[in-house]
Short mmCIF file of C-alpha atoms in Angstrom, two decimals:
data_model
loop_
_atom_site.label_atom_id
_atom_site.label_comp_id
_atom_site.label_asym_id
_atom_site.label_seq_id
_atom_site.Cartn_x
_atom_site.Cartn_y
_atom_site.Cartn_z
CA MET W 1 -34.08 29.35 1.67
CA GLY W 2 -35.41 32.58 0.09
CA ASN W 3 -37.60 32.74 -2.99
CA GLY W 4 -34.68 34.03 -5.10
CA THR W 5 -32.39 31.16 -4.12
CA ARG W 6 -35.16 28.57 -4.57
CA THR W 7 -35.98 29.96 -8.02
CA ALA W 8 -32.33 29.95 -9.06
CA SER W 9 -31.97 26.34 -7.91
CA LEU W 10 -34.99 25.24 -9.93
CA LEU W 11 -33.75 27.11 -13.00
CA TRP W 12 -30.32 25.48 -12.84
CA THR W 13 -31.84 22.02 -12.33
CA LEU W 14 -34.09 22.54 -15.38
CA ILE W 15 -31.12 23.75 -17.43
CA GLY W 16 -29.16 20.66 -16.42
CA LEU W 17 -31.93 18.33 -17.58
CA ILE W 18 -32.34 20.15 -20.91
CA THR W 19 -28.57 20.30 -21.47
CA ALA W 20 -28.18 16.59 -20.69
CA SER W 21 -30.87 15.58 -23.18
CA GLY W 22 -29.70 17.91 -25.93
CA SER W 23 -26.03 17.13 -25.51
CA GLN W 24 -26.69 13.41 -25.49
CA LEU W 25 -28.37 13.65 -28.90
CA LEU W 26 -25.71 15.97 -30.28
CA VAL W 27 -22.82 13.82 -29.12
CA ALA W 28 -24.47 10.68 -30.45
CA GLN W 29 -24.48 12.28 -33.91
CA THR W 30 -21.02 13.84 -33.79
CA ARG W 31 -18.93 11.39 -31.74
CA PRO W 32 -15.61 10.84 -33.57
CA ALA W 33 -13.90 7.51 -33.79
CA PRO W 34 -11.51 6.84 -30.89
CA MET W 35 -8.00 8.06 -31.54
CA PHE W 36 -4.69 7.54 -29.80
CA ARG W 37 -3.09 10.73 -28.60
CA PRO W 38 0.66 10.36 -28.00
CA GLY W 39 1.89 11.81 -24.77
CA PRO W 40 5.28 13.25 -23.99
CA ALA W 41 7.86 11.04 -25.53
CA GLY W 42 5.12 9.48 -27.65
CA VAL W 43 2.96 7.55 -25.17
CA PRO W 44 1.44 7.81 -21.71
CA PRO W 45 3.85 6.93 -18.87
CA VAL W 46 4.34 3.26 -18.13
CA ASP W 47 4.21 2.01 -14.58
CA ARG W 48 4.79 -1.55 -13.46
CA LEU W 49 2.86 -4.31 -15.25
CA GLY W 50 -0.84 -3.64 -15.02
CA GLN W 51 -0.57 0.12 -14.98
CA SER W 52 -2.59 2.31 -17.33
CA TRP W 53 -1.12 2.09 -20.83
CA MET W 54 -4.03 3.70 -22.64
CA GLU W 55 -5.72 7.04 -22.82
CA PRO W 56 -9.47 7.57 -23.29
CA ALA W 57 -10.84 8.91 -26.56
CA PRO W 58 -10.76 12.70 -27.02
CA HIS W 59 -13.68 14.83 -25.87
CA SER W 60 -16.42 15.14 -28.46
CA ALA W 61 -16.32 18.51 -30.18
CA GLY W 62 -20.10 18.91 -30.10
CA ALA W 63 -20.52 18.39 -26.37
CA VAL W 64 -21.81 21.24 -24.22
CA SER W 65 -20.02 22.00 -20.96
CA PRO W 66 -22.36 21.73 -17.94
CA ASN W 67 -20.69 24.81 -16.41
CA VAL W 68 -21.51 27.24 -19.26
CA PRO W 69 -24.93 28.93 -18.86
CA LEU W 70 -27.08 28.82 -21.97
CA ASP W 71 -28.52 32.24 -21.07
CA PRO W 72 -26.13 34.84 -19.58
CA THR W 73 -29.08 36.68 -18.00
CA LEU W 74 -29.78 33.78 -15.63
CA PRO W 75 -28.80 34.16 -11.96
CA PRO W 76 -25.72 32.29 -10.71
CA PRO W 77 -26.04 28.71 -9.39
CA PRO W 78 -27.37 28.46 -5.82
CA PRO W 79 -24.92 27.80 -2.95
CA GLY W 80 -23.82 24.18 -2.76
CA TRP W 81 -24.78 23.38 -6.36
CA ASP W 82 -22.20 20.78 -7.38
CA PRO W 83 -22.08 19.88 -11.12
CA ALA W 84 -20.09 16.74 -10.32
CA VAL W 85 -22.98 15.45 -8.22
CA PHE W 86 -25.68 16.69 -10.58
CA TRP W 87 -24.06 14.92 -13.52
CA SER W 88 -23.58 11.65 -11.64
CA ASP W 89 -26.21 9.87 -13.77
CA GLY W 90 -23.75 9.08 -16.57
CA GLN W 91 -24.01 12.34 -18.51
CA PRO W 92 -20.38 13.40 -17.82
CA ASP W 93 -19.30 10.49 -19.98
CA GLU W 94 -20.24 12.74 -22.88
CA LEU W 95 -20.07 16.23 -21.41
CA LEU W 96 -16.75 16.22 -19.56
CA PRO W 97 -13.39 15.79 -21.30
CA PRO W 98 -11.41 12.68 -20.29
CA LEU W 99 -8.55 13.05 -17.86
CA THR W 100 -5.05 13.03 -19.28
CA THR W 101 -2.81 10.29 -17.87
CA HIS W 102 0.54 12.01 -18.28
CA ARG W 103 2.38 15.31 -18.20
CA ASN W 104 3.97 17.02 -21.15
CA GLY W 105 7.68 17.36 -20.58
CA PHE W 106 10.56 15.82 -18.68
CA PHE W 107 8.94 15.13 -15.29
CA GLN W 108 6.29 12.40 -15.32
CA TYR W 109 5.53 11.54 -11.71
CA LEU W 110 6.82 11.09 -8.18
CA GLU W 111 5.13 8.32 -6.21
CA ALA W 112 5.34 7.39 -2.52
CA SER W 113 3.55 4.56 -0.75
CA ALA W 114 3.42 3.04 2.73
CA ALA W 115 1.97 -0.37 3.64
CA TRP W 116 1.43 -2.11 6.97
CA LEU W 117 1.14 -5.90 7.30
CA PRO W 118 0.37 -6.53 11.01
CA GLN W 119 2.09 -9.23 13.05
CA LEU W 120 -1.02 -11.32 13.68
CA GLY W 121 -0.65 -14.12 16.22
CA GLY W 122 3.07 -13.47 16.69
CA GLU W 123 3.77 -14.20 13.03
CA LEU W 124 5.79 -12.10 10.57
CA GLY W 125 4.84 -8.43 10.32
CA ILE W 126 6.14 -6.08 7.63
CA THR W 127 6.15 -2.32 7.18
CA GLU W 128 6.84 -1.15 3.62
CA VAL W 129 7.90 2.30 2.41
CA LYS W 130 8.41 2.87 -1.32
CA THR W 131 9.40 5.81 -3.52
CA ASP W 132 9.47 5.94 -7.32
CA LEU W 133 10.41 8.79 -9.67
CA THR W 134 9.90 8.64 -13.46
CA VAL W 135 11.13 11.09 -16.11
CA ALA W 136 10.78 10.93 -19.90
CA LEU W 137 13.38 11.58 -22.58
CA PRO W 138 12.78 11.82 -26.36
CA ALA W 139 15.52 9.29 -26.97
CA PRO W 140 16.00 8.69 -29.77
CA THR W 141 12.76 10.50 -30.78
CA PRO W 142 9.42 11.41 -29.13
CA ARG W 143 7.86 8.44 -30.94
CA PHE W 144 10.44 6.08 -29.43
CA PRO W 145 10.77 7.45 -25.88
CA LEU W 146 13.03 6.46 -23.01
CA LEU W 147 11.69 6.43 -19.44
CA ILE W 148 14.16 6.62 -16.53
CA SER W 149 12.96 5.50 -13.08
CA PRO W 150 15.11 5.56 -9.92
CA VAL W 151 13.39 3.47 -7.24
CA PHE W 152 13.94 2.82 -3.52
CA HIS W 153 11.94 0.37 -1.36
CA TYR W 154 12.43 -0.24 2.37
CA TYR W 155 11.01 -3.14 4.45
CA SER W 156 10.99 -3.41 8.24
CA LEU W 157 10.49 -7.01 9.44
CA ALA W 158 9.04 -7.97 12.82
CA GLY W 159 8.68 -11.65 13.60
CA PRO W 160 9.37 -14.51 15.99
CA THR W 161 12.95 -14.78 17.29
CA THR W 162 13.09 -18.40 16.13
CA ILE W 163 13.33 -17.20 12.52
CA ASP W 164 16.78 -16.10 11.40
CA ALA W 165 15.63 -13.03 9.48
CA PRO W 166 17.18 -9.54 9.41
CA PRO W 167 15.22 -6.67 10.99
CA GLU W 168 15.20 -4.72 7.72
CA VAL W 169 15.99 -5.08 4.03
CA PHE W 170 15.93 -2.71 1.07
CA GLU W 171 15.95 -2.72 -2.71
CA THR W 172 16.98 0.06 -5.05
CA TRP W 173 17.35 0.08 -8.81
CA LEU W 174 17.52 2.35 -11.84
CA GLU W 175 15.21 1.24 -14.64
CA ALA W 176 15.63 2.37 -18.24
CA MET W 177 12.60 1.52 -20.38
CA TRP W 178 12.43 2.03 -24.13
CA ILE W 179 9.01 2.12 -25.82
CA PRO W 180 9.27 1.61 -29.58
CA SER W 181 6.18 1.83 -31.80
CA ILE W 182 5.52 0.15 -35.14
CA GLY W 183 2.60 1.75 -36.91
CA GLU W 184 -0.46 2.73 -34.89
CA ARG W 185 -1.18 -0.67 -33.34
CA TRP W 186 2.09 -2.27 -32.25
CA ARG W 187 4.21 -1.17 -29.31
CA GLY W 188 6.97 -2.69 -27.24
CA PHE W 189 8.12 -2.19 -23.64
CA LEU W 190 11.78 -3.13 -23.19
CA SER W 191 13.65 -2.41 -19.97
CA VAL W 192 16.76 -3.21 -17.96
CA ALA W 193 17.14 -2.35 -14.28
CA PRO W 194 20.46 -2.82 -12.44
CA GLY W 195 19.86 -2.81 -8.70
CA VAL W 196 20.97 -3.70 -5.18
CA TYR W 197 18.87 -6.00 -2.95
CA ALA W 198 20.25 -6.46 0.57
CA ASP W 199 20.08 -5.60 4.26
CA PHE W 200 22.28 -2.85 5.70
CA ASP W 201 25.06 -5.23 6.85
CA ALA W 202 25.88 -7.36 3.80
CA TYR W 203 27.07 -5.92 0.48
CA GLY W 204 28.52 -8.92 -1.35
CA SER W 205 28.45 -9.38 -5.10
CA ASP W 206 25.19 -11.32 -4.85
CA ALA W 207 23.48 -8.18 -3.58
CA PHE W 208 23.69 -6.78 -7.11
CA ARG W 209 21.13 -8.11 -9.60
CA MET W 210 20.01 -7.22 -13.09
CA THR W 211 16.30 -7.40 -13.86
CA GLY W 212 14.20 -6.44 -16.86
CA ARG W 213 11.15 -7.03 -18.99
CA ALA W 214 10.12 -7.47 -22.61
CA ILE W 215 6.44 -6.86 -23.41
CA VAL W 216 4.67 -6.66 -26.78
CA ASN W 217 1.45 -4.65 -26.99
CA TYR W 218 -1.10 -4.97 -29.82
CA ARG W 219 -3.75 -2.23 -29.83
CA TRP W 220 -6.56 -4.27 -31.36
CA ARG W 221 -9.21 -1.58 -30.88
CA PRO W 222 -7.36 1.53 -29.71
CA ASP W 223 -8.65 2.98 -26.44
CA GLU W 224 -10.91 -0.05 -25.93
CA LEU W 225 -9.18 -3.42 -26.30
CA GLU W 226 -5.45 -4.19 -26.13
CA LEU W 227 -3.38 -7.36 -25.85
CA PHE W 228 -0.08 -7.77 -23.97
CA ALA W 229 2.39 -10.66 -23.92
CA GLY W 230 5.97 -11.06 -22.77
CA LEU W 231 8.39 -12.00 -20.00
CA LEU W 232 9.52 -10.53 -16.69
CA TYR W 233 13.15 -11.25 -15.85
CA LEU W 234 13.07 -11.27 -12.03
CA ASN W 235 16.43 -12.95 -11.40
CA ARG W 236 15.20 -14.09 -7.96
CA ASN W 237 16.30 -17.16 -6.06
CA ASP W 238 12.84 -18.73 -6.42
CA TYR W 239 11.79 -17.43 -9.85
CA LEU W 240 14.24 -16.51 -12.58
CA MET W 241 11.48 -15.41 -14.98
CA LEU W 242 7.70 -15.14 -15.08
CA PRO W 243 5.34 -14.90 -18.07
CA ALA W 244 3.52 -11.59 -18.24
CA GLY W 245 0.56 -10.39 -20.23
CA GLY W 246 -3.17 -10.37 -20.64
CA ILE W 247 -6.00 -8.21 -21.90
CA LEU W 248 -6.84 -4.58 -21.25
CA TRP W 249 -10.55 -3.99 -21.90
CA VAL W 250 -12.22 -0.59 -21.51
CA PRO W 251 -15.86 -1.13 -22.58
CA ASN W 252 -16.79 2.39 -21.44
CA ARG W 253 -15.40 5.27 -19.42
CA ASP W 254 -16.88 3.84 -16.22
CA THR W 255 -15.22 0.41 -16.45
CA ARG W 256 -11.58 -0.62 -16.82
CA LEU W 257 -10.58 -4.30 -16.78
CA GLU W 258 -6.85 -5.02 -16.61
CA ILE W 259 -6.88 -8.81 -16.86
CA PHE W 260 -3.12 -9.21 -16.45
CA PHE W 261 -0.73 -11.68 -14.88
CA PRO W 262 0.83 -11.20 -12.40
CA LYS W 263 -1.03 -7.97 -11.48
CA PRO W 264 -4.75 -7.89 -12.41
CA LYS W 265 -7.02 -4.95 -11.61
CA LEU W 266 -10.77 -4.55 -12.21
CA ALA W 267 -11.96 -0.97 -11.69
CA ARG W 268 -15.27 0.89 -11.76
CA ARG W 269 -15.74 4.68 -11.79
CA TYR W 270 -18.44 5.88 -9.36
CA ARG W 271 -18.01 9.67 -9.19
CA TRP W 272 -16.50 12.34 -11.41
CA GLY W 273 -16.31 16.05 -12.05
CA GLN W 274 -14.12 18.73 -13.56
CA ARG W 275 -10.53 17.38 -13.64
CA PHE W 276 -11.06 14.44 -11.26
CA GLU W 277 -12.52 10.92 -11.11
CA ASP W 278 -13.20 8.52 -8.22
CA TRP W 279 -12.79 4.77 -8.74
CA VAL W 280 -13.23 1.59 -6.72
CA TYR W 281 -11.34 -1.55 -7.69
CA VAL W 282 -10.21 -5.04 -6.77
CA GLY W 283 -6.69 -6.17 -7.59
CA GLY W 284 -3.97 -8.70 -6.93
CA GLU W 285 -0.19 -9.02 -7.13
CA PHE W 286 2.78 -11.31 -6.58
CA GLY W 287 4.85 -9.97 -3.68
CA GLY W 288 8.29 -10.44 -2.21
CA ASN W 289 11.87 -10.51 -3.47
CA THR W 290 15.34 -11.99 -2.89
CA TYR W 291 17.94 -10.19 -0.71
CA TRP W 292 21.59 -10.67 0.23
CA VAL W 293 21.77 -10.57 4.07
CA ARG W 294 24.02 -11.40 7.03
CA ARG W 295 22.65 -14.19 9.22
CA ARG W 296 23.05 -14.39 13.01
CA SER W 297 26.01 -16.72 12.63
CA GLY W 298 27.78 -14.05 10.58
CA VAL W 299 27.43 -16.01 7.34
CA GLU W 300 26.08 -14.08 4.36
CA ASP W 301 23.26 -15.74 2.44
CA LEU W 302 20.33 -15.13 0.10
CA ILE W 303 16.89 -14.82 1.72
CA THR W 304 13.65 -14.84 -0.28
CA LEU W 305 10.34 -13.42 0.92
CA ARG W 306 7.30 -14.46 -1.09
CA ASP W 307 3.54 -13.91 -0.82
CA TRP W 308 0.38 -13.37 -2.84
CA ARG W 309 -1.89 -10.37 -2.33
CA ILE W 310 -5.49 -9.50 -3.12
CA TYR W 311 -6.99 -6.15 -2.18
CA LEU W 312 -9.93 -3.80 -2.45
CA GLY W 313 -9.13 -0.16 -3.08
CA THR W 314 -10.51 3.27 -3.77
CA GLU W 315 -8.73 5.83 -5.93
CA ARG W 316 -9.00 9.54 -6.69
CA LYS W 317 -7.49 10.49 -10.08
CA TRP W 318 -6.66 14.02 -11.19
CA ASP W 319 -5.95 15.43 -14.61
CA GLY W 320 -2.29 14.98 -15.52
CA GLY W 321 -1.80 11.55 -13.92
CA SER W 322 -1.83 12.41 -10.20
CA ARG W 323 -3.70 10.02 -7.92
CA LEU W 324 -4.35 8.98 -4.32
CA GLN W 325 -5.09 5.33 -3.44
CA LEU W 326 -6.19 3.56 -0.26
CA GLU W 327 -6.20 -0.26 -0.22
CA LEU W 328 -7.21 -2.98 2.24
CA GLY W 329 -5.80 -6.40 1.35
CA TYR W 330 -5.46 -10.03 2.34
CA ILE W 331 -1.97 -11.61 2.21
CA PHE W 332 -1.56 -15.39 1.90
CA SER W 333 0.94 -18.11 0.90
CA ARG W 334 3.65 -16.31 2.89
CA VAL W 335 7.09 -17.95 2.95
CA ILE W 336 10.70 -17.12 3.88
CA GLU W 337 13.43 -19.24 2.25
CA TYR W 338 17.23 -19.37 2.64
CA ARG W 339 19.47 -20.57 -0.15
CA GLY W 340 22.15 -21.86 2.25
CA ASP W 341 20.06 -24.46 4.10
CA SER W 342 17.23 -24.98 1.58
CA LYS W 343 14.64 -24.46 4.31
CA SER W 344 11.26 -22.79 3.99
CA TYR W 345 9.49 -21.04 6.86
CA PRO W 346 5.76 -20.59 6.19
CA PHE W 347 3.74 -17.91 7.97
CA ASP W 348 0.06 -17.46 8.66
CA ASP W 349 -2.02 -15.16 6.52
CA THR W 350 -2.33 -11.50 7.43
CA LEU W 351 -3.95 -8.24 6.30
CA MET W 352 -2.57 -5.20 4.50
CA LEU W 353 -3.35 -1.50 4.70
CA ARG W 354 -1.65 0.57 1.98
CA LEU W 355 -1.68 4.24 1.02
CA THR W 356 -0.19 5.49 -2.27
CA TRP W 357 0.19 9.08 -3.43
CA ARG W 358 1.38 10.02 -6.90
CA LEU W 359 2.25 13.62 -7.76
#
């Protein structure tokens, strides 16, 4: 490294330390109270239960960007100088603006995921492929938006021949979710989702099911602490409804605790920079569903797959709501049930590898 490059590196490091100290004091004096910023159609997009329903507080007006030189006569940063790494000591919490969790306009996101549950010990193995599109409509107004989500999920089953299970099943539905707001603290999430749940051989009337949800949200301390309570109408053969709710606690921009049932998620931010954040998290969910299928005898029947899942994941988030997730999980309490013979077929535990990409 030449003397010029070494000098430039030292100058930029010194500027970073001075900027961090000065900005920290300035932001501490000028930090505004957290505010809720409505997104398109009034709120950030709503995913399944446990998804992000909040948006961080706006960027402090007095903060100084780490990428703006204080003296224009200084030389440029040395090669390889990464502000995201330099500011990894917590300073970006004040100096970088928070990521937005939604897009302005009609299109919200397109999500695709693939999961592999291996057939350990000759037991049941499953390959899952899922797609999900969400768009937003100002219906009836931007403050009371309507989200439309066409969804398609495909499952390939591989298991012992002694189990009378179809080789593949699918589920597809169209969800319409209305999000009314009352004042600045109360919100509701009301949805209906007509859908088809079957294999590719049986299309009886029982393949069609209506599902939905009704959730009340109280924003106790906006952008920090929120309460949720309600019901999920699953309309499954094993569970008609499930209670849903919990607490969303965001003590700081590095920690997000979604203490929800039936899909909790505890996340910690470990790296960040301009327009991106990296998180690590642990989560859980209630898996499975009920499908109308044709059995080997030719008789059509309802089959229910059920399991519980816990997983460790890492996630890259981008500004605007895009994200990439990789998860490694443990699947337990696995059961297949038929309505016709009232039998249950338990399976050994297995693992899960899942990749999710949201655009």
